[in-house]
PDB file of C-alpha atoms in Angstrom:
ATOM      1  CA  MET H  49      40.798  15.436 -33.014  1.00  0.00           C
ATOM      2  CA  ILE H  50      41.794  16.878 -36.359  1.00  0.00           C
ATOM      3  CA  ASP H  51      42.439  20.592 -36.276  1.00  0.00           C
ATOM      4  CA  LEU H  52      41.475  22.019 -39.641  1.00  0.00           C
ATOM      5  CA  LYS H  53      43.028  25.333 -40.564  1.00  0.00           C
ATOM      6  CA  ALA H  54      40.809  27.840 -42.317  1.00  0.00           C
ATOM      7  CA  LYS H  55      42.505  29.199 -45.435  1.00  0.00           C
ATOM      8  CA  SER H  56      41.170  31.655 -47.954  1.00  0.00           C
ATOM      9  CA  ALA H  57      41.504  30.723 -51.629  1.00  0.00           C
ATOM     10  CA  CYS H  58      44.455  33.022 -52.335  1.00  0.00           C
ATOM     11  CA  GLU H  59      46.184  32.833 -48.961  1.00  0.00           C
ATOM     12  CA  GLY H  60      49.928  33.278 -49.335  1.00  0.00           C
ATOM     13  CA  LEU H  61      49.532  34.530 -52.917  1.00  0.00           C
ATOM     14  CA  LEU H  62      48.037  37.981 -52.471  1.00  0.00           C
ATOM     15  CA  PRO H  63      48.140  40.942 -52.226  1.00  0.00           C
ATOM     16  CA  ILE H  64      50.623  41.993 -54.896  1.00  0.00           C
ATOM     17  CA  GLU H  65      51.267  45.355 -56.488  1.00  0.00           C
ATOM     18  CA  ILE H  66      53.095  45.840 -59.770  1.00  0.00           C
ATOM     19  CA  GLY H  67      53.412  49.086 -61.701  1.00  0.00           C
ATOM     20  CA  GLY H  68      50.695  50.820 -59.697  1.00  0.00           C
ATOM     21  CA  VAL H  69      48.179  48.034 -60.291  1.00  0.00           C
ATOM     22  CA  LYS H  70      47.072  46.167 -57.203  1.00  0.00           C
ATOM     23  CA  LEU H  71      45.718  42.645 -56.996  1.00  0.00           C
ATOM     24  CA  SER H  72      44.172  41.608 -53.703  1.00  0.00           C
ATOM     25  CA  GLU H  73      41.834  38.972 -52.397  1.00  0.00           C
ATOM     26  CA  VAL H  74      38.323  40.095 -51.533  1.00  0.00           C
ATOM     27  CA  ALA H  75      37.325  39.233 -47.966  1.00  0.00           C
ATOM     28  CA  PRO H  76      35.478  35.905 -47.968  1.00  0.00           C
ATOM     29  CA  ALA H  77      31.715  36.275 -47.997  1.00  0.00           C
ATOM     30  CA  GLU H  78      28.748  33.999 -48.399  1.00  0.00           C
ATOM     31  CA  MET H  79      28.164  33.023 -52.013  1.00  0.00           C
ATOM     32  CA  THR H  80      25.018  31.252 -53.133  1.00  0.00           C
ATOM     33  CA  LEU H  81      24.212  30.290 -56.690  1.00  0.00           C
ATOM     34  CA  ILE H  82      20.535  30.773 -57.489  1.00  0.00           C
ATOM     35  CA  ALA H  83      19.113  29.239 -60.652  1.00  0.00           C
ATOM     36  CA  PRO H  84      15.370  29.774 -61.134  1.00  0.00           C
ATOM     37  CA  TYR H  85      13.245  26.839 -62.231  1.00  0.00           C
ATOM     38  CA  ARG H  86      11.547  27.148 -65.587  1.00  0.00           C
ATOM     39  CA  GLY H  87       8.513  29.390 -65.254  1.00  0.00           C
ATOM     40  CA  LYS H  88       9.459  30.588 -61.751  1.00  0.00           C
ATOM     41  CA  GLU H  89      11.624  33.524 -62.843  1.00  0.00           C
ATOM     42  CA  ALA H  90       9.001  36.158 -62.024  1.00  0.00           C
ATOM     43  CA  ALA H  91       8.254  34.698 -58.589  1.00  0.00           C
ATOM     44  CA  LEU H  92      11.955  34.603 -57.799  1.00  0.00           C
ATOM     45  CA  ALA H  93      12.470  38.198 -58.899  1.00  0.00           C
ATOM     46  CA  LYS H  94       9.574  39.177 -56.659  1.00  0.00           C
ATOM     47  CA  ALA H  95      11.308  37.530 -53.700  1.00  0.00           C
ATOM     48  CA  PHE H  96      14.164  39.967 -54.289  1.00  0.00           C
ATOM     49  CA  GLY H  97      11.833  42.929 -54.617  1.00  0.00           C
ATOM     50  CA  GLY H  98      12.061  42.798 -58.396  1.00  0.00           C
ATOM     51  CA  ARG H  99      15.818  43.188 -58.297  1.00  0.00           C
ATOM     52  CA  TRP H 100      16.838  40.117 -60.267  1.00  0.00           C
ATOM     53  CA  PRO H 101      19.780  40.928 -62.583  1.00  0.00           C
ATOM     54  CA  ALA H 102      19.326  40.709 -66.337  1.00  0.00           C
ATOM     55  CA  ALA H 103      22.143  39.239 -68.430  1.00  0.00           C
ATOM     56  CA  GLY H 104      25.355  41.163 -67.811  1.00  0.00           C
ATOM     57  CA  GLU H 105      24.033  43.109 -64.852  1.00  0.00           C
ATOM     58  CA  THR H 106      24.371  43.232 -61.095  1.00  0.00           C
ATOM     59  CA  ALA H 107      21.675  44.178 -58.600  1.00  0.00           C
ATOM     60  CA  SER H 108      22.187  45.245 -55.019  1.00  0.00           C
ATOM     61  CA  VAL H 109      19.861  43.553 -52.576  1.00  0.00           C
ATOM     62  CA  GLU H 110      19.562  43.723 -48.811  1.00  0.00           C
ATOM     63  CA  GLY H 111      22.927  42.800 -47.320  1.00  0.00           C
ATOM     64  CA  GLY H 112      24.603  41.873 -50.563  1.00  0.00           C
ATOM     65  CA  VAL H 113      24.662  41.861 -54.315  1.00  0.00           C
ATOM     66  CA  LEU H 114      23.258  39.616 -57.030  1.00  0.00           C
ATOM     67  CA  VAL H 115      25.765  39.054 -59.817  1.00  0.00           C
ATOM     68  CA  TRP H 116      24.475  37.581 -63.066  1.00  0.00           C
ATOM     69  CA  PHE H 117      26.445  34.354 -63.437  1.00  0.00           C
ATOM     70  CA  GLY H 118      25.430  32.838 -66.754  1.00  0.00           C
ATOM     71  CA  ARG H 119      22.258  31.706 -68.448  1.00  0.00           C
ATOM     72  CA  ALA H 120      19.392  31.615 -65.950  1.00  0.00           C
ATOM     73  CA  GLN H 121      21.527  31.980 -62.860  1.00  0.00           C
ATOM     74  CA  ALA H 122      22.913  34.592 -60.508  1.00  0.00           C
ATOM     75  CA  MET H 123      25.313  34.521 -57.566  1.00  0.00           C
ATOM     76  CA  LEU H 124      24.147  36.073 -54.342  1.00  0.00           C
ATOM     77  CA  ILE H 125      27.222  37.452 -52.586  1.00  0.00           C
ATOM     78  CA  GLY H 126      27.470  38.876 -49.097  1.00  0.00           C
ATOM     79  CA  THR H 127      24.383  37.479 -47.437  1.00  0.00           C
ATOM     80  CA  ALA H 128      22.726  34.126 -46.907  1.00  0.00           C
ATOM     81  CA  ALA H 129      19.922  33.138 -49.266  1.00  0.00           C
ATOM     82  CA  PRO H 130      16.523  32.802 -47.583  1.00  0.00           C
ATOM     83  CA  THR H 131      15.450  29.152 -47.528  1.00  0.00           C
ATOM     84  CA  THR H 132      12.080  30.184 -48.958  1.00  0.00           C
ATOM     85  CA  LEU H 133      13.823  30.642 -52.338  1.00  0.00           C
ATOM     86  CA  ALA H 134      13.932  26.862 -52.716  1.00  0.00           C
ATOM     87  CA  LYS H 135      10.368  26.998 -54.003  1.00  0.00           C
ATOM     88  CA  PHE H 136      11.447  28.948 -57.070  1.00  0.00           C
ATOM     89  CA  ALA H 137      15.032  28.022 -57.709  1.00  0.00           C
ATOM     90  CA  ALA H 138      17.883  25.601 -57.268  1.00  0.00           C
ATOM     91  CA  VAL H 139      19.889  27.184 -54.462  1.00  0.00           C
ATOM     92  CA  THR H 140      23.478  26.077 -53.914  1.00  0.00           C
ATOM     93  CA  GLU H 141      25.830  27.334 -51.243  1.00  0.00           C
ATOM     94  CA  GLN H 142      29.210  27.831 -52.980  1.00  0.00           C
ATOM     95  CA  SER H 143      31.174  30.129 -50.661  1.00  0.00           C
ATOM     96  CA  ASP H 144      34.191  27.809 -50.613  1.00  0.00           C
ATOM     97  CA  ALA H 145      34.182  27.066 -54.328  1.00  0.00           C
ATOM     98  CA  TRP H 146      35.445  30.338 -55.726  1.00  0.00           C
ATOM     99  CA  ALA H 147      38.481  32.585 -55.565  1.00  0.00           C
ATOM    100  CA  ARG H 148      37.470  36.225 -55.584  1.00  0.00           C
ATOM    101  CA  VAL H 149      40.084  38.884 -56.345  1.00  0.00           C
ATOM    102  CA  LEU H 150      40.081  42.607 -56.984  1.00  0.00           C
ATOM    103  CA  LEU H 151      42.246  44.158 -59.681  1.00  0.00           C
ATOM    104  CA  GLU H 152      42.528  47.905 -59.249  1.00  0.00           C
ATOM    105  CA  GLY H 153      44.540  50.882 -60.364  1.00  0.00           C
ATOM    106  CA  ALA H 154      44.875  53.189 -63.337  1.00  0.00           C
ATOM    107  CA  GLY H 155      46.425  50.409 -65.437  1.00  0.00           C
ATOM    108  CA  ALA H 156      44.025  47.667 -64.367  1.00  0.00           C
ATOM    109  CA  ARG H 157      42.141  47.779 -67.634  1.00  0.00           C
ATOM    110  CA  ASP H 158      45.349  47.367 -69.636  1.00  0.00           C
ATOM    111  CA  VAL H 159      46.129  44.276 -67.585  1.00  0.00           C
ATOM    112  CA  LEU H 160      42.686  42.806 -68.217  1.00  0.00           C
ATOM    113  CA  ALA H 161      42.895  43.631 -71.900  1.00  0.00           C
ATOM    114  CA  ARG H 162      45.864  41.278 -72.176  1.00  0.00           C
ATOM    115  CA  LEU H 163      43.859  38.376 -70.822  1.00  0.00           C
ATOM    116  CA  THR H 164      40.247  38.598 -71.904  1.00  0.00           C
ATOM    117  CA  PRO H 165      38.548  38.975 -75.297  1.00  0.00           C
ATOM    118  CA  LEU H 166      35.799  40.969 -73.569  1.00  0.00           C
ATOM    119  CA  ASP H 167      35.211  44.541 -74.737  1.00  0.00           C
ATOM    120  CA  ILE H 168      36.028  46.450 -71.541  1.00  0.00           C
ATOM    121  CA  ARG H 169      35.941  50.000 -72.859  1.00  0.00           C
ATOM    122  CA  ASP H 170      33.746  52.483 -70.981  1.00  0.00           C
ATOM    123  CA  THR H 171      31.249  52.438 -73.826  1.00  0.00           C
ATOM    124  CA  ALA H 172      30.802  48.672 -73.628  1.00  0.00           C
ATOM    125  CA  PHE H 173      31.355  47.809 -69.970  1.00  0.00           C
ATOM    126  CA  ALA H 174      30.203  50.400 -67.449  1.00  0.00           C
ATOM    127  CA  VAL H 175      30.519  50.296 -63.674  1.00  0.00           C
ATOM    128  CA  GLY H 176      28.102  47.689 -62.299  1.00  0.00           C
ATOM    129  CA  GLN H 177      28.181  45.518 -65.396  1.00  0.00           C
ATOM    130  CA  THR H 178      29.330  41.924 -65.259  1.00  0.00           C
ATOM    131  CA  ALA H 179      30.274  39.180 -67.708  1.00  0.00           C
ATOM    132  CA  ARG H 180      31.224  35.542 -67.867  1.00  0.00           C
ATOM    133  CA  THR H 181      34.210  35.340 -70.147  1.00  0.00           C
ATOM    134  CA  GLU H 182      37.712  33.992 -70.522  1.00  0.00           C
ATOM    135  CA  LEU H 183      40.734  35.117 -68.544  1.00  0.00           C
ATOM    136  CA  PHE H 184      43.729  33.720 -70.396  1.00  0.00           C
ATOM    137  CA  HIS H 185      42.499  30.108 -70.734  1.00  0.00           C
ATOM    138  CA  MET H 186      40.044  29.990 -67.866  1.00  0.00           C
ATOM    139  CA  GLN H 187      36.392  30.833 -67.532  1.00  0.00           C
ATOM    140  CA  VAL H 188      35.765  33.570 -64.971  1.00  0.00           C
ATOM    141  CA  SER H 189      33.224  36.145 -63.906  1.00  0.00           C
ATOM    142  CA  ILE H 190      34.363  39.746 -64.293  1.00  0.00           C
ATOM    143  CA  THR H 191      32.476  42.628 -62.680  1.00  0.00           C
ATOM    144  CA  ARG H 192      33.424  46.265 -62.942  1.00  0.00           C
ATOM    145  CA  VAL H 193      33.013  47.562 -59.394  1.00  0.00           C
ATOM    146  CA  SER H 194      34.303  51.097 -59.966  1.00  0.00           C
ATOM    147  CA  LYS H 195      36.017  53.152 -62.651  1.00  0.00           C
ATOM    148  CA  ASP H 196      39.397  51.476 -62.144  1.00  0.00           C
ATOM    149  CA  ALA H 197      38.525  48.344 -60.194  1.00  0.00           C
ATOM    150  CA  TRP H 198      37.403  44.940 -61.426  1.00  0.00           C
ATOM    151  CA  GLN H 199      36.301  41.957 -59.400  1.00  0.00           C
ATOM    152  CA  ILE H 200      37.309  38.624 -60.879  1.00  0.00           C
ATOM    153  CA  ILE H 201      35.796  35.360 -59.652  1.00  0.00           C
ATOM    154  CA  GLY H 202      37.569  32.177 -60.690  1.00  0.00           C
ATOM    155  CA  PHE H 203      37.480  28.541 -59.637  1.00  0.00           C
ATOM    156  CA  ARG H 204      39.028  28.088 -56.215  1.00  0.00           C
ATOM    157  CA  SER H 205      40.913  25.009 -57.392  1.00  0.00           C
ATOM    158  CA  MET H 206      42.585  27.235 -60.002  1.00  0.00           C
ATOM    159  CA  ALA H 207      43.366  30.162 -57.681  1.00  0.00           C
ATOM    160  CA  GLY H 208      47.108  29.764 -58.209  1.00  0.00           C
ATOM    161  CA  THR H 209      46.687  29.873 -61.983  1.00  0.00           C
ATOM    162  CA  LEU H 210      44.379  32.880 -61.710  1.00  0.00           C
ATOM    163  CA  VAL H 211      46.937  34.826 -59.686  1.00  0.00           C
ATOM    164  CA  HIS H 212      49.814  33.658 -61.896  1.00  0.00           C
ATOM    165  CA  ASP H 213      48.110  34.730 -65.128  1.00  0.00           C
ATOM    166  CA  LEU H 214      47.148  38.108 -63.694  1.00  0.00           C
ATOM    167  CA  GLN H 215      50.617  38.632 -62.260  1.00  0.00           C
ATOM    168  CA  ARG H 216      52.269  37.921 -65.615  1.00  0.00           C
ATOM    169  CA  ALA H 217      49.973  40.406 -67.340  1.00  0.00           C
ATOM    170  CA  MET H 218      50.645  42.990 -64.629  1.00  0.00           C
ATOM    171  CA  LYS H 219      54.395  42.571 -65.155  1.00  0.00           C
ATOM    172  CA  GLY H 220      53.925  42.873 -68.903  1.00  0.00           C
ATOM    173  CA  VAL H 221      51.976  46.087 -68.643  1.00  0.00           C
ATOM    174  CA  ALA H 222      54.446  47.536 -66.119  1.00  0.00           C
ATOM    175  CA  ALA H 223      57.360  46.698 -68.416  1.00  0.00           C
ATOM    176  CA  ARG H 224      55.798  48.692 -71.231  1.00  0.00           C
ATOM    177  CA  ALA H 225      55.341  51.808 -69.089  1.00  0.00           C
ATOM    178  CA  ILE H 226      57.541  54.746 -69.988  1.00  0.00           C
TER     179      ILE H 226
ATOM    180  CA  MET O  33      35.112  34.999 -86.391  1.00  0.00           C
ATOM    181  CA  ARG O  34      32.756  36.431 -83.812  1.00  0.00           C
ATOM    182  CA  ILE O  35      29.400  35.159 -82.591  1.00  0.00           C
ATOM    183  CA  ALA O  36      26.747  37.455 -81.139  1.00  0.00           C
ATOM    184  CA  CYS O  37      25.492  35.517 -78.122  1.00  0.00           C
ATOM    185  CA  PRO O  38      21.895  36.547 -77.349  1.00  0.00           C
ATOM    186  CA  LEU O  39      22.838  36.922 -73.668  1.00  0.00           C
ATOM    187  CA  CYS O  40      26.441  38.136 -73.713  1.00  0.00           C
ATOM    188  CA  GLY O  41      26.656  40.159 -76.899  1.00  0.00           C
ATOM    189  CA  GLU O  42      29.313  39.777 -79.574  1.00  0.00           C
ATOM    190  CA  ARG O  43      32.144  37.532 -78.400  1.00  0.00           C
ATOM    191  CA  ASP O  44      35.315  36.090 -79.789  1.00  0.00           C
ATOM    192  CA  LEU O  45      35.268  32.599 -81.282  1.00  0.00           C
ATOM    193  CA  ARG O  46      37.622  31.267 -78.592  1.00  0.00           C
ATOM    194  CA  GLU O  47      34.773  31.338 -76.060  1.00  0.00           C
ATOM    195  CA  PHE O  48      32.688  28.899 -78.097  1.00  0.00           C
ATOM    196  CA  THR O  49      32.809  25.207 -78.939  1.00  0.00           C
ATOM    197  CA  TYR O  50      31.285  23.693 -82.064  1.00  0.00           C
ATOM    198  CA  LYS O  51      29.030  20.692 -81.603  1.00  0.00           C
ATOM    199  CA  GLY O  52      27.454  19.783 -84.929  1.00  0.00           C
ATOM    200  CA  ALA O  53      24.317  20.129 -86.990  1.00  0.00           C
ATOM    201  CA  ALA O  54      21.357  21.545 -85.080  1.00  0.00           C
ATOM    202  CA  LEU O  55      19.486  18.525 -86.374  1.00  0.00           C
ATOM    203  CA  ALA O  56      20.547  16.936 -83.082  1.00  0.00           C
ATOM    204  CA  LEU O  57      17.702  18.823 -81.412  1.00  0.00           C
ATOM    205  CA  ALA O  58      15.115  16.949 -83.484  1.00  0.00           C
ATOM    206  CA  TYR O  59      14.718  13.648 -81.648  1.00  0.00           C
ATOM    207  CA  PRO O  60      12.918  10.903 -83.522  1.00  0.00           C
ATOM    208  CA  SER O  61       9.864   9.599 -81.661  1.00  0.00           C
ATOM    209  CA  GLU O  62      10.176   6.497 -79.539  1.00  0.00           C
ATOM    210  CA  ALA O  63       8.291   4.570 -82.183  1.00  0.00           C
ATOM    211  CA  ALA O  64      10.677   5.641 -84.922  1.00  0.00           C
ATOM    212  CA  SER O  65      12.170   2.992 -87.150  1.00  0.00           C
ATOM    213  CA  ALA O  66      15.793   1.916 -87.052  1.00  0.00           C
ATOM    214  CA  GLN O  67      16.273   3.775 -90.339  1.00  0.00           C
ATOM    215  CA  GLU O  68      15.050   7.035 -88.780  1.00  0.00           C
ATOM    216  CA  TRP O  69      17.385   6.617 -85.811  1.00  0.00           C
ATOM    217  CA  ASP O  70      20.233   5.830 -88.151  1.00  0.00           C
ATOM    218  CA  ASP O  71      19.549   9.064 -90.040  1.00  0.00           C
ATOM    219  CA  TYR O  72      19.314  11.012 -86.804  1.00  0.00           C
ATOM    220  CA  LEU O  73      22.545   9.678 -85.389  1.00  0.00           C
ATOM    221  CA  HIS O  74      24.775   9.392 -88.411  1.00  0.00           C
ATOM    222  CA  ASN O  75      23.534  10.987 -91.592  1.00  0.00           C
ATOM    223  CA  ARG O  76      24.080  14.688 -92.190  1.00  0.00           C
ATOM    224  CA  ASP O  77      23.844  16.884 -95.233  1.00  0.00           C
ATOM    225  CA  ASN O  78      26.979  18.787 -96.101  1.00  0.00           C
ATOM    226  CA  PRO O  79      25.635  21.906 -97.778  1.00  0.00           C
ATOM    227  CA  ALA O  80      27.721  24.721 -99.239  1.00  0.00           C
ATOM    228  CA  GLY O  81      25.779  27.667 -97.846  1.00  0.00           C
ATOM    229  CA  PRO O  82      23.691  28.448 -94.781  1.00  0.00           C
ATOM    230  CA  THR O  83      23.543  25.682 -92.180  1.00  0.00           C
ATOM    231  CA  ARG O  84      22.085  25.546 -88.706  1.00  0.00           C
ATOM    232  CA  GLU O  85      24.511  24.261 -86.118  1.00  0.00           C
ATOM    233  CA  LEU O  86      24.874  23.902 -82.371  1.00  0.00           C
ATOM    234  CA  TRP O  87      27.526  25.900 -80.556  1.00  0.00           C
ATOM    235  CA  TYR O  88      28.268  25.964 -76.850  1.00  0.00           C
ATOM    236  CA  HIS O  89      29.220  29.211 -75.138  1.00  0.00           C
ATOM    237  CA  GLY O  90      31.337  27.357 -72.608  1.00  0.00           C
ATOM    238  CA  SER O  91      33.617  30.220 -71.620  1.00  0.00           C
ATOM    239  CA  GLY O  92      30.708  32.618 -71.324  1.00  0.00           C
ATOM    240  CA  CYS O  93      27.151  32.146 -70.165  1.00  0.00           C
ATOM    241  CA  THR O  94      27.194  28.358 -70.825  1.00  0.00           C
ATOM    242  CA  SER O  95      24.228  28.554 -73.208  1.00  0.00           C
ATOM    243  CA  TRP O  96      23.687  26.206 -76.097  1.00  0.00           C
ATOM    244  CA  LEU O  97      23.141  28.259 -79.225  1.00  0.00           C
ATOM    245  CA  VAL O  98      21.705  27.556 -82.640  1.00  0.00           C
ATOM    246  CA  VAL O  99      23.931  29.434 -85.069  1.00  0.00           C
ATOM    247  CA  THR O 100      23.032  29.876 -88.723  1.00  0.00           C
ATOM    248  CA  ARG O 101      26.342  30.012 -90.547  1.00  0.00           C
ATOM    249  CA  ASN O 102      27.249  30.168 -94.202  1.00  0.00           C
ATOM    250  CA  THR O 103      29.806  27.408 -94.676  1.00  0.00           C
ATOM    251  CA  VAL O 104      31.168  29.092 -97.805  1.00  0.00           C
ATOM    252  CA  THR O 105      31.858  32.551 -96.369  1.00  0.00           C
ATOM    253  CA  HIS O 106      31.785  31.735 -92.597  1.00  0.00           C
ATOM    254  CA  GLU O 107      29.304  34.569 -92.275  1.00  0.00           C
ATOM    255  CA  ILE O 108      27.133  34.250 -89.163  1.00  0.00           C
ATOM    256  CA  LEU O 109      23.557  34.920 -90.262  1.00  0.00           C
ATOM    257  CA  ALA O 110      21.611  34.358 -87.056  1.00  0.00           C
ATOM    258  CA  VAL O 111      22.142  33.262 -83.457  1.00  0.00           C
ATOM    259  CA  GLU O 112      19.476  32.142 -81.022  1.00  0.00           C
ATOM    260  CA  LEU O 113      19.329  30.276 -77.732  1.00  0.00           C
ATOM    261  CA  ALA O 114      18.782  26.586 -78.346  1.00  0.00           C
ATOM    262  CA  GLU O 115      16.011  26.629 -75.727  1.00  0.00           C
ATOM    263  CA  ASN O 116      14.129  29.099 -77.926  1.00  0.00           C
ATOM    264  CA  ALA O 117      14.967  27.487 -81.241  1.00  0.00           C
ATOM    265  CA  GLU O 118      12.084  25.852 -83.002  1.00  0.00           C
ATOM    266  CA  GLU O 119      12.625  22.289 -83.838  1.00  0.00           C
ATOM    267  CA  ALA O 120      15.831  22.807 -85.719  1.00  0.00           C
ATOM    268  CA  SER O 121      15.657  20.562 -88.733  1.00  0.00           C
ATOM    269  CA  ALA O 122      14.931  23.629 -90.926  1.00  0.00           C
TER     270      ALA O 122
END
């Protein structure tokens, strides 16, 4: 019998800490992509008690959080999606498909600023806001989870690249510190 | 150059990919003549001034957008989701 070893996306790569900025892997959780069918958006929102995230927003729901994940879709993280949602939306279990990391520390924003064209100033990107954007050359989802902490979700198959790009930027920022 | 995505807000050009004239949204009918299909597939105007074109926000929300752009100044005049765009022959 084959004995498969469970490995998280960034196992052996994280955590790292450079210049007071910490990059760590977020504990694996259930992730389900929910994409409402045309005309079913309102019914779907109702299933979540009206807490369906608008573009660029997150919404906490029972047991987890809904992260807006692009046009007409959101990722439910932290809890399983009720099967009844299938009436309103395409529901895809994607827990194993993504690498989820947390970049935190006073200099975390400077690190991100080296990698993404996104406007991440307080005035443009408050706590709880989310965006699909580029990180170096790769499409990711970035969510600001607190004042100095950012959750980045990238493709699991590119986890090594994700960590490498972030690590290089962290080194760069640390090298500029006085 | 920056494009104001209706969903994501103003974003850098590097997040977008250019496709071509928004005319591509205007399918000829099934009964259309070979000449009409030929026009649809191959023949495009090349105006100096405002044009409507398809852009893909691939590194962002993955929406198809109809962008009205002035080909002389590169000024972006309007951006809308392709799903909302009226038949785009303009």
